[in-house]
């Protein structure tokens, strides 16, 4: 069950636990992911890259600022073509996922 501040979070109708919101995190120097917390952000990369749990424990994880969320990203091959923003990709995410990278 989701926890928030050590307590279970429930919907107002008393039904199922309310899902925690996805946030955008920068992991390391060149990867951005959607996750509910820092540990989840590392887990996204571990699963995507087929790594063992804990493989990215030493990597820095930072919550993405509003400025970065709204910064336009351009196409890798055509720098004049805008492909979206982290905020757009985060809004479209329905579960923890990889959003973007620069390598």
Coordinates of N, CA and C in Angstrom, one line a residue, residues 9-63:
X9 N -2.2 6.2 2.4 CA -3.0 7.3 1.8 C -4.2 6.6 1.2
X10 N -5.4 7.1 1.6 CA -6.6 6.5 1.1 C -7.4 7.6 0.3
X11 N -8.2 7.1 -0.7 CA -9.1 8.1 -1.4 C -10.1 8.6 -0.4
X12 N -10.8 9.7 -0.7 CA -11.7 10.3 0.2 C -13.0 9.4 0.4
X13 N -13.3 8.5 -0.5 CA -14.4 7.6 -0.4 C -14.1 6.4 0.5
X14 N -12.9 6.3 1.0 CA -12.6 5.2 1.9 C -12.3 3.9 1.2
X15 N -12.2 4.0 -0.2 CA -12.0 2.8 -1.0 C -10.5 2.5 -1.0
X16 N -10.1 2.2 -2.2 CA -8.7 1.8 -2.5 C -7.7 2.9 -2.1
X17 N -6.5 2.5 -1.7 CA -5.5 3.6 -1.5 C -5.3 4.4 -2.7
X18 N -5.1 5.7 -2.5 CA -4.9 6.7 -3.6 C -3.4 6.5 -4.1
X19 N -3.2 6.4 -5.4 CA -1.9 6.3 -5.9 C -1.1 7.6 -5.6
X20 N 0.2 7.4 -5.3 CA 1.1 8.6 -5.1 C 1.4 9.2 -6.5
X21 N 1.5 10.5 -6.6 CA 1.7 11.1 -7.8 C 3.1 10.8 -8.3
X22 N 3.3 10.7 -9.7 CA 4.6 10.5 -10.3 C 5.3 11.9 -10.3
X23 N 6.6 11.9 -10.0 CA 7.4 13.1 -10.1 C 8.5 12.9 -11.1
X24 N 9.1 13.9 -11.6 CA 10.2 13.8 -12.5 C 11.5 13.9 -11.7
X25 N 12.4 13.0 -11.9 CA 13.7 12.9 -11.3 C 14.8 12.9 -12.3
X26 N 15.9 13.6 -12.0 CA 17.2 13.4 -12.8 C 18.0 12.4 -12.1
X27 N 18.4 11.4 -12.8 CA 19.3 10.3 -12.2 C 20.6 10.4 -12.9
X28 N 21.7 10.6 -12.1 CA 23.0 10.8 -12.7 C 23.0 12.1 -13.4
X29 N 23.8 12.1 -14.5 CA 24.0 13.4 -15.3 C 23.1 13.5 -16.5
X30 N 22.5 12.3 -16.9 CA 21.9 12.4 -18.3 C 20.6 11.6 -18.4
X31 N 20.0 11.2 -17.3 CA 18.7 10.5 -17.4 C 17.6 11.1 -16.6
X32 N 16.4 11.2 -17.2 CA 15.3 11.7 -16.5 C 14.2 10.6 -16.5
X33 N 13.6 10.4 -15.3 CA 12.6 9.4 -15.1 C 11.4 9.9 -14.3
X34 N 10.3 9.2 -14.5 CA 9.1 9.4 -13.7 C 9.0 8.4 -12.6
X35 N 8.9 8.8 -11.4 CA 8.8 7.8 -10.2 C 8.1 8.6 -9.1
X36 N 7.8 7.8 -8.0 CA 7.2 8.4 -6.9 C 8.2 8.9 -5.8
X37 N 9.5 8.3 -5.9 CA 10.5 8.8 -5.0 C 11.9 8.4 -5.6
X38 N 12.9 8.8 -4.8 CA 14.3 8.6 -5.3 C 14.6 7.2 -5.6
X39 N 14.2 6.3 -4.6 CA 14.5 4.9 -4.8 C 13.8 4.3 -6.0
X40 N 12.6 4.8 -6.3 CA 11.9 4.3 -7.5 C 12.5 4.8 -8.7
X41 N 13.1 6.0 -8.7 CA 13.8 6.6 -9.9 C 15.0 5.7 -10.2
X42 N 15.8 5.3 -9.2 CA 16.9 4.4 -9.5 C 16.4 3.0 -10.0
X43 N 15.3 2.6 -9.5 CA 14.7 1.3 -9.9 C 14.3 1.3 -11.4
X44 N 13.8 2.4 -11.9 CA 13.4 2.5 -13.3 C 14.7 2.2 -14.1
X45 N 15.8 2.9 -13.8 CA 17.0 2.6 -14.6 C 17.5 1.2 -14.5
X46 N 17.5 0.7 -13.2 CA 17.9 -0.7 -13.0 C 17.1 -1.7 -13.9
X47 N 15.8 -1.5 -13.9 CA 15.0 -2.4 -14.7 C 15.2 -2.2 -16.2
X48 N 15.3 -1.0 -16.6 CA 15.5 -0.7 -18.0 C 16.8 -1.2 -18.5
X49 N 17.8 -1.2 -17.7 CA 19.2 -1.6 -18.2 C 19.5 -3.0 -17.8
X50 N 18.5 -3.7 -17.1 CA 18.8 -5.1 -16.7 C 19.8 -5.3 -15.6
X51 N 19.9 -4.3 -14.8 CA 20.9 -4.3 -13.7 C 20.3 -4.9 -12.4
X52 N 21.2 -5.4 -11.5 CA 20.7 -5.9 -10.3 C 20.2 -4.8 -9.4
X53 N 19.3 -5.1 -8.5 CA 18.8 -4.0 -7.5 C 20.0 -3.5 -6.8
X54 N 20.0 -2.2 -6.6 CA 21.1 -1.5 -5.9 C 22.2 -1.0 -6.8
X55 N 22.2 -1.3 -8.1 CA 23.3 -0.9 -9.0 C 23.5 0.6 -9.1
X56 N 22.4 1.3 -8.9 CA 22.5 2.8 -9.0 C 22.4 3.5 -7.7
X57 N 22.6 2.8 -6.6 CA 22.5 3.4 -5.2 C 23.5 4.6 -5.0
X58 N 24.6 4.6 -5.7 CA 25.6 5.7 -5.5 C 25.3 6.8 -6.4
X59 N 24.3 6.7 -7.4 CA 24.1 7.8 -8.3 C 23.2 8.9 -7.6
X60 N 23.5 10.1 -8.0 CA 22.8 11.3 -7.5 C 21.4 11.2 -8.1
X61 N 20.4 11.5 -7.3 CA 19.0 11.7 -7.8 C 18.4 13.0 -7.3
X62 N 17.9 13.8 -8.2 CA 17.4 15.1 -7.9 C 16.0 15.3 -8.4
X63 N 15.1 15.9 -7.6 CA 13.8 16.2 -8.1 C 14.0 17.3 -9.2

